[in-house]
Amino acid sequence: MFRRTTALALLFSAGLTLPVIADEAGKTHWRVFIGDHASGKITALDLDQPEKRWSFDVEGPARIYAFGDGQGIAAVQGDKNRVDFLKTGVVIESHGDHSDIEVSEPAKLPTALTGGYPVHVVEHSGLLAVNFDKDGRAALADVKGVLAGDPVLKDFPQSVPHHGFVAVMGDYVLSTVSATEKPAGSENLPRLGLQAFDQAGKPVSELASCPGIHGEAFSGAYLAAGCGDGVLAVKADGAKPEFKLLPYGSDLPQGKTGTLLGVKGMQAFLGNYGADGLVVVDPADAPHFTYAKLPARRVDFILDPAHAQHAFVLTEDGTLHRFNMLEAKIEASATVTEAYSMDGHWADPRPRLAIAGETVLLTDPRAGVIRKIDADTLKEAGTIKVEGVPYTIVSVGGSGVSH
């Protein structure tokens, strides 16, 4: 049977020793947050005791994102022009030779951001940037302040309202730039690229071309974003950001990436590519792209933070695939749910994925459950019933010493 090699096993195989932690002091805890597709309800539960749960109400269906090393949840309600924040109640603090973990009750924080159609939330350099597409601005909030209930807020203006993003990179702010006029027959302003500004909003770089820019992520020293003609890689190494377009190679099929995930354990990105493909992106070294075709159209995909070489992707036929990032190929597959066709509206209720240690979590909106899938065997290890229509999902937690 194939077993994944954990970082801990690698350390022992290398002949290294770790400080011994008494069993009674060690603790592993995973807390899961689920956003409902039909209402403004967010359910929180402890994975080892799913009957222990909490419910939080926001104004509308929310896309949820973890931030602050898993200490916070941003609940983005685009149709309600609002972003609310939750405190997860799980704090893990690294001390080098060990980590401390503290677990308390989750809570809704008093801070809320309002504005015209929030969509993208980007965390970097200790700041959250929330883009308000209909306002032509982003709200910048310090992460520690949000978690403490007293954030320092600042608006960053864009030249024109558009569907874009803002990301803080050290002393600079990166912002998408749009055309100011719509082409004949188009409902949207074309997105032109990315530009660097100082904190006061003054441009410090030329516009880096990236037609249709979408899908930002950070990995290592880079930010990457998808373009119609390639991936734009941005590097900041103690100086002004440096922009480099990585053109799609002639060996790639017709398509582009618009969603990128940044790997934490190595400098790489995983992106979608067309409706039924994935692409591994190396921002530093050629060849920059390694393409993999999927057996069916992609529903959702996620990185495994504990195993940098692995990602998981769900396809519309109800199959979960474990994807090897180093080899850019599927190494295991199993049917985990009924088929969810990608035909129809993009926001229809379809499964979403999260990772909790060695367990893949999958929302099954039709069945009203969360499915727990063993990451090694891809076999179902149980289900958790959730009221309503479970849709978006976030898992926070890990292991540490509980004092």
Tab-separated table of C-alpha atoms in Angstrom:
chain	number	residue	atom	x	y	z
A	1	MET	CA	0.000	0.000	0.000
A	2	PHE	CA	1.253	3.461	-0.867
A	3	ARG	CA	1.832	5.660	2.179
A	4	ARG	CA	2.749	9.286	2.007
A	5	THR	CA	6.021	10.333	3.623
A	6	THR	CA	5.496	12.974	6.255
A	7	ALA	CA	7.979	15.657	7.209
A	8	LEU	CA	8.368	13.977	10.600
A	9	ALA	CA	9.274	10.666	8.988
A	10	LEU	CA	11.825	12.414	6.803
A	11	LEU	CA	13.487	13.918	9.847
A	12	PHE	CA	13.831	10.566	11.555
A	13	SER	CA	15.065	8.852	8.401
A	14	ALA	CA	17.782	11.507	8.179
A	15	GLY	CA	19.007	10.527	11.650
A	16	LEU	CA	17.828	13.745	13.309
A	17	THR	CA	16.243	13.799	16.727
A	18	LEU	CA	13.424	15.951	17.956
A	19	PRO	CA	12.668	17.053	21.500
A	20	VAL	CA	10.441	14.546	23.274
A	21	ILE	CA	6.998	15.867	24.089
A	22	ALA	CA	5.049	14.048	26.761
A	23	ASP	CA	1.860	12.474	25.460
A	24	GLU	CA	-0.297	14.368	27.902
A	25	ALA	CA	1.139	17.682	26.668
A	26	GLY	CA	0.755	17.027	22.931
A	27	LYS	CA	-2.494	18.030	21.281
A	28	THR	CA	-3.913	17.969	17.764
A	29	HIS	CA	-7.012	19.985	16.997
A	30	TRP	CA	-8.869	20.730	13.758
A	31	ARG	CA	-11.800	23.124	13.519
A	32	VAL	CA	-13.914	23.330	10.380
A	33	PHE	CA	-16.000	26.247	9.095
A	34	ILE	CA	-18.748	25.727	6.502
A	35	GLY	CA	-20.561	28.430	4.560
A	36	ASP	CA	-24.148	27.743	3.462
A	37	HIS	CA	-25.047	28.181	-0.215
A	38	ALA	CA	-28.579	29.455	0.362
A	39	SER	CA	-28.309	31.585	3.508
A	40	GLY	CA	-25.945	33.706	5.558
A	41	LYS	CA	-25.205	30.897	7.991
A	42	ILE	CA	-21.679	29.788	8.856
A	43	THR	CA	-21.322	26.588	10.873
A	44	ALA	CA	-18.195	25.820	12.899
A	45	LEU	CA	-17.441	22.405	14.362
A	46	ASP	CA	-14.577	20.453	15.898
A	47	LEU	CA	-13.563	17.593	13.635
A	48	ASP	CA	-12.973	15.118	16.484
A	49	GLN	CA	-16.275	16.091	18.131
A	50	PRO	CA	-18.549	17.194	15.247
A	51	GLU	CA	-21.539	17.366	17.543
A	52	LYS	CA	-19.767	20.293	19.223
A	53	ARG	CA	-20.593	23.152	16.888
A	54	TRP	CA	-21.381	26.821	16.644
A	55	SER	CA	-23.497	28.877	14.242
A	56	PHE	CA	-22.843	32.436	13.067
A	57	ASP	CA	-25.178	34.563	10.987
A	58	VAL	CA	-24.025	37.036	8.380
A	59	GLU	CA	-26.174	38.925	5.902
A	60	GLY	CA	-25.858	36.592	2.927
A	61	PRO	CA	-24.183	33.468	1.512
A	62	ALA	CA	-20.453	33.835	2.096
A	63	ARG	CA	-17.240	32.698	0.485
A	64	ILE	CA	-14.931	32.034	3.423
A	65	TYR	CA	-11.153	32.390	3.615
A	66	ALA	CA	-8.724	31.707	6.458
A	67	PHE	CA	-6.128	34.341	7.376
A	68	GLY	CA	-3.708	35.175	10.178
A	69	ASP	CA	-2.185	31.666	10.315
A	70	GLY	CA	-5.668	30.227	10.738
A	71	GLN	CA	-6.710	32.542	13.555
A	72	GLY	CA	-9.321	34.367	11.483
A	73	ILE	CA	-11.996	33.757	8.843
A	74	ALA	CA	-13.091	36.370	6.320
A	75	ALA	CA	-16.705	35.899	5.206
A	76	VAL	CA	-17.072	37.647	1.854
A	77	GLN	CA	-20.657	38.423	0.848
A	78	GLY	CA	-20.365	39.994	-2.589
A	79	ASP	CA	-24.098	40.353	-3.198
A	80	LYS	CA	-24.538	41.997	0.209
A	81	ASN	CA	-21.564	44.375	-0.248
A	82	ARG	CA	-20.029	43.254	3.028
A	83	VAL	CA	-17.175	41.310	4.619
A	84	ASP	CA	-17.496	39.967	8.160
A	85	PHE	CA	-14.778	38.354	10.255
A	86	LEU	CA	-14.692	35.436	12.678
A	87	LYS	CA	-12.103	34.444	15.239
A	88	THR	CA	-11.465	30.712	14.896
A	89	GLY	CA	-10.389	30.115	18.479
A	90	VAL	CA	-7.366	28.094	17.312
A	91	VAL	CA	-3.935	29.671	17.856
A	92	ILE	CA	-0.713	27.840	16.958
A	93	GLU	CA	2.551	29.590	17.786
A	94	SER	CA	5.879	28.218	16.617
A	95	HIS	CA	8.892	28.225	18.954
A	96	GLY	CA	11.359	26.546	16.626
A	97	ASP	CA	11.790	23.213	18.394
A	98	HIS	CA	8.042	22.940	19.092
A	99	SER	CA	4.733	24.733	18.652
A	100	ASP	CA	2.198	25.774	21.264
A	101	ILE	CA	-1.515	25.342	20.594
A	102	GLU	CA	-4.361	27.127	22.341
A	103	VAL	CA	-7.998	26.306	21.674
A	104	SER	CA	-10.940	28.438	22.739
A	105	GLU	CA	-14.465	29.220	21.566
A	106	PRO	CA	-14.837	30.751	18.082
A	107	ALA	CA	-16.536	34.138	17.911
A	108	LYS	CA	-17.780	36.735	15.462
A	109	LEU	CA	-15.544	39.804	15.497
A	110	PRO	CA	-16.955	43.348	15.637
A	111	THR	CA	-15.080	44.492	12.544
A	112	ALA	CA	-16.952	44.535	9.231
A	113	LEU	CA	-16.011	46.067	5.884
A	114	THR	CA	-18.648	47.437	3.542
A	115	GLY	CA	-18.469	48.542	-0.056
A	116	GLY	CA	-19.434	47.763	-3.613
A	117	TYR	CA	-19.149	44.054	-4.351
A	118	PRO	CA	-16.132	42.666	-2.443
A	119	VAL	CA	-14.530	39.621	-4.076
A	120	HIS	CA	-10.777	39.119	-3.767
A	121	VAL	CA	-9.153	38.934	-0.337
A	122	VAL	CA	-5.334	38.873	-0.366
A	123	GLU	CA	-3.149	38.531	2.746
A	124	HIS	CA	0.536	39.410	2.671
A	125	SER	CA	3.052	41.460	4.660
A	126	GLY	CA	0.738	41.472	7.690
A	127	LEU	CA	-2.107	43.155	5.820
A	128	LEU	CA	-5.421	42.055	4.367
A	129	ALA	CA	-6.432	43.709	1.098
A	130	VAL	CA	-10.118	43.451	0.179
A	131	ASN	CA	-11.010	44.619	-3.326
A	132	PHE	CA	-14.375	46.320	-3.857
A	133	ASP	CA	-15.009	45.876	-7.564
A	134	LYS	CA	-17.792	48.445	-7.890
A	135	ASP	CA	-15.998	51.142	-5.866
A	136	GLY	CA	-12.622	51.207	-7.583
A	137	ARG	CA	-10.796	50.790	-4.278
A	138	ALA	CA	-9.384	48.259	-1.855
A	139	ALA	CA	-9.593	48.325	1.920
A	140	LEU	CA	-6.289	47.560	3.660
A	141	ALA	CA	-6.523	46.212	7.211
A	142	ASP	CA	-3.757	45.034	9.536
A	143	VAL	CA	-4.256	41.373	10.395
A	144	LYS	CA	-3.381	41.672	14.082
A	145	GLY	CA	-5.790	44.563	14.450
A	146	VAL	CA	-8.642	42.667	12.805
A	147	LEU	CA	-8.105	39.717	15.144
A	148	ALA	CA	-7.994	42.065	18.150
A	149	GLY	CA	-11.199	43.763	17.055
A	150	ASP	CA	-9.514	47.118	16.483
A	151	PRO	CA	-7.993	47.216	12.982
A	152	VAL	CA	-6.178	50.082	11.347
A	153	LEU	CA	-8.036	50.607	8.064
A	154	LYS	CA	-6.888	52.445	4.972
A	155	ASP	CA	-8.402	52.847	1.521
A	156	PHE	CA	-6.275	52.317	-1.546
A	157	PRO	CA	-7.889	53.967	-4.597
A	158	GLN	CA	-7.816	52.458	-8.076
A	159	SER	CA	-8.186	54.495	-11.247
A	160	VAL	CA	-11.521	52.948	-12.220
A	161	PRO	CA	-13.895	50.335	-10.741
A	162	HIS	CA	-13.167	46.871	-12.130
A	163	HIS	CA	-12.933	43.208	-11.140
A	164	GLY	CA	-9.383	43.107	-9.842
A	165	PHE	CA	-7.209	42.711	-6.783
A	166	VAL	CA	-4.751	44.579	-4.579
A	167	ALA	CA	-1.844	42.908	-2.768
A	168	VAL	CA	0.688	44.397	-0.360
A	169	MET	CA	4.279	43.335	-1.010
A	170	GLY	CA	6.633	44.778	1.565
A	171	ASP	CA	6.623	48.576	1.270
A	172	TYR	CA	4.677	48.521	-1.979
A	173	VAL	CA	1.099	47.972	-3.080
A	174	LEU	CA	0.404	46.001	-6.248
A	175	SER	CA	-2.869	46.809	-7.973
A	176	THR	CA	-4.565	45.564	-11.106
A	177	VAL	CA	-5.194	48.227	-13.740
A	178	SER	CA	-8.146	48.322	-16.100
A	179	ALA	CA	-8.957	50.130	-19.311
A	180	THR	CA	-11.208	53.142	-18.821
A	181	GLU	CA	-13.586	52.380	-21.700
A	182	LYS	CA	-15.495	49.230	-22.630
A	183	PRO	CA	-14.953	47.788	-26.108
A	184	ALA	CA	-18.034	47.691	-28.325
A	185	GLY	CA	-20.310	44.826	-27.301
A	186	SER	CA	-18.534	44.149	-23.993
A	187	GLU	CA	-20.118	44.480	-20.551
A	188	ASN	CA	-16.822	44.668	-18.690
A	189	LEU	CA	-13.717	46.820	-18.737
A	190	PRO	CA	-10.681	44.891	-20.014
A	191	ARG	CA	-8.076	44.262	-17.318
A	192	LEU	CA	-4.696	45.367	-18.652
A	193	GLY	CA	-2.141	44.285	-16.066
A	194	LEU	CA	-0.470	44.999	-12.743
A	195	GLN	CA	1.347	48.062	-11.418
A	196	ALA	CA	3.314	48.864	-8.253
A	197	PHE	CA	2.539	51.884	-6.079
A	198	ASP	CA	3.900	53.304	-2.864
A	199	GLN	CA	1.703	53.431	0.237
A	200	ALA	CA	0.459	56.886	-0.756
A	201	GLY	CA	-0.787	55.611	-4.117
A	202	LYS	CA	1.996	57.047	-6.286
A	203	PRO	CA	3.119	54.746	-9.153
A	204	VAL	CA	6.652	53.392	-8.720
A	205	SER	CA	6.686	51.128	-11.788
A	206	GLU	CA	5.392	50.995	-15.314
A	207	LEU	CA	2.277	48.961	-16.005
A	208	ALA	CA	3.236	45.297	-16.445
A	209	SER	CA	1.074	43.902	-19.233
A	210	CYS	CA	-1.122	40.944	-18.235
A	211	PRO	CA	-4.312	40.809	-20.340
A	212	GLY	CA	-7.312	39.617	-18.333
A	213	ILE	CA	-5.251	39.381	-15.144
A	214	HIS	CA	-6.861	37.119	-12.531
A	215	GLY	CA	-5.932	34.646	-9.816
A	216	GLU	CA	-3.207	35.943	-7.528
A	217	ALA	CA	-1.161	33.810	-5.130
A	218	PHE	CA	2.133	33.958	-3.197
A	219	SER	CA	4.875	31.336	-3.019
A	220	GLY	CA	8.424	31.880	-1.828
A	221	ALA	CA	9.678	35.245	-3.059
A	222	TYR	CA	7.025	35.546	-5.760
A	223	LEU	CA	3.502	36.683	-6.410
A	224	ALA	CA	1.980	35.152	-9.524
A	225	ALA	CA	-1.149	36.041	-11.487
A	226	GLY	CA	-2.773	34.467	-14.521
A	227	CYS	CA	-2.870	36.316	-17.841
A	228	GLY	CA	-4.303	35.591	-21.261
A	229	ASP	CA	-0.793	35.144	-22.675
A	230	GLY	CA	1.077	33.644	-19.713
A	231	VAL	CA	1.656	34.011	-15.983
A	232	LEU	CA	2.978	37.263	-14.554
A	233	ALA	CA	5.614	36.619	-11.871
A	234	VAL	CA	6.452	39.448	-9.461
A	235	LYS	CA	9.506	39.310	-7.218
A	236	ALA	CA	10.468	41.708	-4.446
A	237	ASP	CA	13.832	41.097	-2.831
A	238	GLY	CA	14.299	44.148	-0.648
A	239	ALA	CA	13.826	46.449	-3.626
A	240	LYS	CA	11.043	47.550	-5.919
A	241	PRO	CA	8.960	44.723	-7.351
A	242	GLU	CA	10.344	43.139	-10.521
A	243	PHE	CA	7.834	41.945	-13.120
A	244	LYS	CA	8.405	39.087	-15.535
A	245	LEU	CA	5.883	37.542	-17.911
A	246	LEU	CA	6.210	33.781	-18.315
A	247	PRO	CA	4.618	33.079	-21.730
A	248	TYR	CA	2.615	29.910	-22.225
A	249	GLY	CA	4.789	27.502	-24.190
A	250	SER	CA	3.960	26.225	-27.658
A	251	ASP	CA	3.703	22.725	-26.183
A	252	LEU	CA	0.671	23.740	-24.084
A	253	PRO	CA	-2.844	23.297	-25.464
A	254	GLN	CA	-5.081	26.296	-26.070
A	255	GLY	CA	-6.092	27.803	-22.746
A	256	LYS	CA	-5.008	29.935	-19.809
A	257	THR	CA	-4.920	29.970	-16.025
A	258	GLY	CA	-7.138	32.188	-13.908
A	259	THR	CA	-6.822	30.527	-10.499
A	260	LEU	CA	-3.434	29.957	-8.856
A	261	LEU	CA	-2.517	28.344	-5.536
A	262	GLY	CA	0.836	29.101	-3.918
A	263	VAL	CA	2.796	26.175	-2.475
A	264	LYS	CA	4.236	26.792	1.006
A	265	GLY	CA	6.881	24.083	1.235
A	266	MET	CA	8.578	24.882	-2.073
A	267	GLN	CA	8.562	27.753	-4.550
A	268	ALA	CA	5.893	26.759	-7.037
A	269	PHE	CA	2.288	27.388	-8.023
A	270	LEU	CA	-0.556	25.140	-9.107
A	271	GLY	CA	-3.060	26.625	-11.501
A	272	ASN	CA	-6.099	25.629	-13.471
A	273	TYR	CA	-5.635	25.462	-17.230
A	274	GLY	CA	-8.728	25.278	-19.343
A	275	ALA	CA	-11.737	23.364	-18.031
A	276	ASP	CA	-9.972	20.006	-17.689
A	277	GLY	CA	-6.322	20.729	-16.977
A	278	LEU	CA	-3.814	21.733	-14.329
A	279	VAL	CA	-0.472	23.447	-14.707
A	280	VAL	CA	2.482	23.448	-12.300
A	281	VAL	CA	4.312	26.772	-12.510
A	282	ASP	CA	7.961	27.308	-11.576
A	283	PRO	CA	8.398	31.104	-11.464
A	284	ALA	CA	12.205	31.029	-11.364
A	285	ASP	CA	13.473	28.288	-13.671
A	286	ALA	CA	12.554	27.067	-17.133
A	287	PRO	CA	10.584	25.195	-18.185
A	288	HIS	CA	8.129	27.335	-16.259
A	289	PHE	CA	5.039	25.243	-17.069
A	290	THR	CA	4.260	21.548	-16.706
A	291	TYR	CA	0.785	20.650	-17.920
A	292	ALA	CA	-1.455	17.746	-16.893
A	293	LYS	CA	-4.766	16.871	-18.505
A	294	LEU	CA	-7.519	15.635	-16.195
A	295	PRO	CA	-9.933	12.814	-17.105
A	296	ALA	CA	-12.937	15.132	-16.645
A	297	ARG	CA	-13.698	18.783	-16.028
A	298	ARG	CA	-12.365	20.165	-12.755
A	299	VAL	CA	-14.744	21.121	-9.906
A	300	ASP	CA	-12.266	22.190	-7.197
A	301	PHE	CA	-8.613	21.708	-6.276
A	302	ILE	CA	-6.502	22.319	-3.190
A	303	LEU	CA	-2.904	22.007	-2.003
A	304	ASP	CA	-1.861	19.786	0.880
A	305	PRO	CA	0.050	22.112	3.246
A	306	ALA	CA	1.653	19.226	5.156
A	307	HIS	CA	2.900	17.490	1.990
A	308	ALA	CA	4.150	20.068	-0.484
A	309	GLN	CA	4.397	17.501	-3.267
A	310	HIS	CA	0.671	16.756	-3.160
A	311	ALA	CA	-2.538	18.412	-4.260
A	312	PHE	CA	-6.079	17.081	-4.511
A	313	VAL	CA	-8.526	17.751	-7.326
A	314	LEU	CA	-12.190	16.803	-7.670
A	315	THR	CA	-13.578	16.270	-11.171
A	316	GLU	CA	-17.211	16.495	-12.252
A	317	ASP	CA	-17.637	12.713	-12.426
A	318	GLY	CA	-17.341	12.613	-8.607
A	319	THR	CA	-13.735	11.383	-8.585
A	320	LEU	CA	-11.109	12.685	-6.167
A	321	HIS	CA	-7.548	12.574	-7.493
A	322	ARG	CA	-4.283	12.877	-5.565
A	323	PHE	CA	-1.982	14.889	-7.803
A	324	ASN	CA	1.808	14.678	-7.590
A	325	MET	CA	3.215	18.190	-8.001
A	326	LEU	CA	6.779	16.996	-8.632
A	327	GLU	CA	5.784	14.702	-11.479
A	328	ALA	CA	2.708	16.683	-12.602
A	329	LYS	CA	0.531	13.605	-12.775
A	330	ILE	CA	-2.311	11.866	-10.984
A	331	GLU	CA	-1.038	9.114	-8.708
A	332	ALA	CA	-4.317	7.855	-7.196
A	333	SER	CA	-8.062	8.287	-7.822
A	334	ALA	CA	-11.321	7.197	-6.204
A	335	THR	CA	-15.017	7.954	-6.596
A	336	VAL	CA	-16.142	9.908	-3.530
A	337	THR	CA	-19.479	11.456	-4.476
A	338	GLU	CA	-22.101	11.470	-7.212
A	339	ALA	CA	-21.443	13.445	-10.385
A	340	TYR	CA	-21.688	17.251	-10.257
A	341	SER	CA	-21.774	18.560	-13.817
A	342	MET	CA	-19.914	21.792	-14.564
A	343	ASP	CA	-22.692	22.784	-16.978
A	344	GLY	CA	-24.940	25.493	-15.596
A	345	HIS	CA	-24.142	28.598	-13.551
A	346	TRP	CA	-20.611	28.940	-12.185
A	347	ALA	CA	-21.983	29.553	-8.668
A	348	ASP	CA	-24.297	26.528	-8.514
A	349	PRO	CA	-23.779	24.461	-5.337
A	350	ARG	CA	-20.954	22.028	-6.049
A	351	PRO	CA	-18.485	20.328	-3.673
A	352	ARG	CA	-15.552	22.235	-2.230
A	353	LEU	CA	-12.374	20.825	-0.665
A	354	ALA	CA	-10.318	21.429	2.486
A	355	ILE	CA	-7.470	19.579	4.242
A	356	ALA	CA	-7.269	18.656	7.925
A	357	GLY	CA	-4.016	16.803	8.547
A	358	GLU	CA	-4.306	13.415	6.851
A	359	THR	CA	-7.990	13.906	6.000
A	360	VAL	CA	-9.477	15.502	2.908
A	361	LEU	CA	-12.793	17.206	3.658
A	362	LEU	CA	-15.392	17.553	0.918
A	363	THR	CA	-18.727	19.330	1.115
A	364	ASP	CA	-21.537	17.438	-0.616
A	365	PRO	CA	-24.329	20.017	-1.040
A	366	ARG	CA	-26.945	17.587	-2.370
A	367	ALA	CA	-26.433	15.114	0.465
A	368	GLY	CA	-26.101	17.834	3.121
A	369	VAL	CA	-22.916	16.335	4.540
A	370	ILE	CA	-19.164	16.763	4.812
A	371	ARG	CA	-17.338	13.669	3.581
A	372	LYS	CA	-14.103	12.727	5.344
A	373	ILE	CA	-11.664	11.084	2.932
A	374	ASP	CA	-8.441	9.389	4.016
A	375	ALA	CA	-5.655	11.195	2.133
A	376	ASP	CA	-3.624	7.997	1.668
A	377	THR	CA	-6.254	5.487	0.613
A	378	LEU	CA	-8.852	7.970	-0.728
A	379	LYS	CA	-11.485	5.896	1.069
A	380	GLU	CA	-14.324	7.555	2.921
A	381	ALA	CA	-13.722	7.609	6.683
A	382	GLY	CA	-17.141	8.956	7.658
A	383	THR	CA	-19.602	11.790	7.081
A	384	ILE	CA	-20.784	14.761	9.129
A	385	LYS	CA	-24.347	15.993	8.679
A	386	VAL	CA	-24.658	19.751	8.271
A	387	GLU	CA	-27.978	21.580	8.129
A	388	GLY	CA	-28.818	23.554	5.016
A	389	VAL	CA	-26.709	23.399	1.869
A	390	PRO	CA	-23.033	23.040	2.883
A	391	TYR	CA	-20.853	24.719	0.279
A	392	THR	CA	-17.647	26.640	1.039
A	393	ILE	CA	-15.337	25.089	3.619
A	394	VAL	CA	-12.190	26.035	5.551
A	395	SER	CA	-10.187	23.916	7.991
A	396	VAL	CA	-7.809	25.393	10.583
A	397	GLY	CA	-5.659	23.724	13.197
A	398	GLY	CA	-2.725	21.394	13.661
A	399	SER	CA	-0.583	20.015	16.464
A	400	GLY	CA	1.294	21.554	19.361
A	401	VAL	CA	1.946	21.573	23.076
A	402	SER	CA	-1.010	22.586	25.181
A	403	HIS	CA	0.062	24.280	28.408
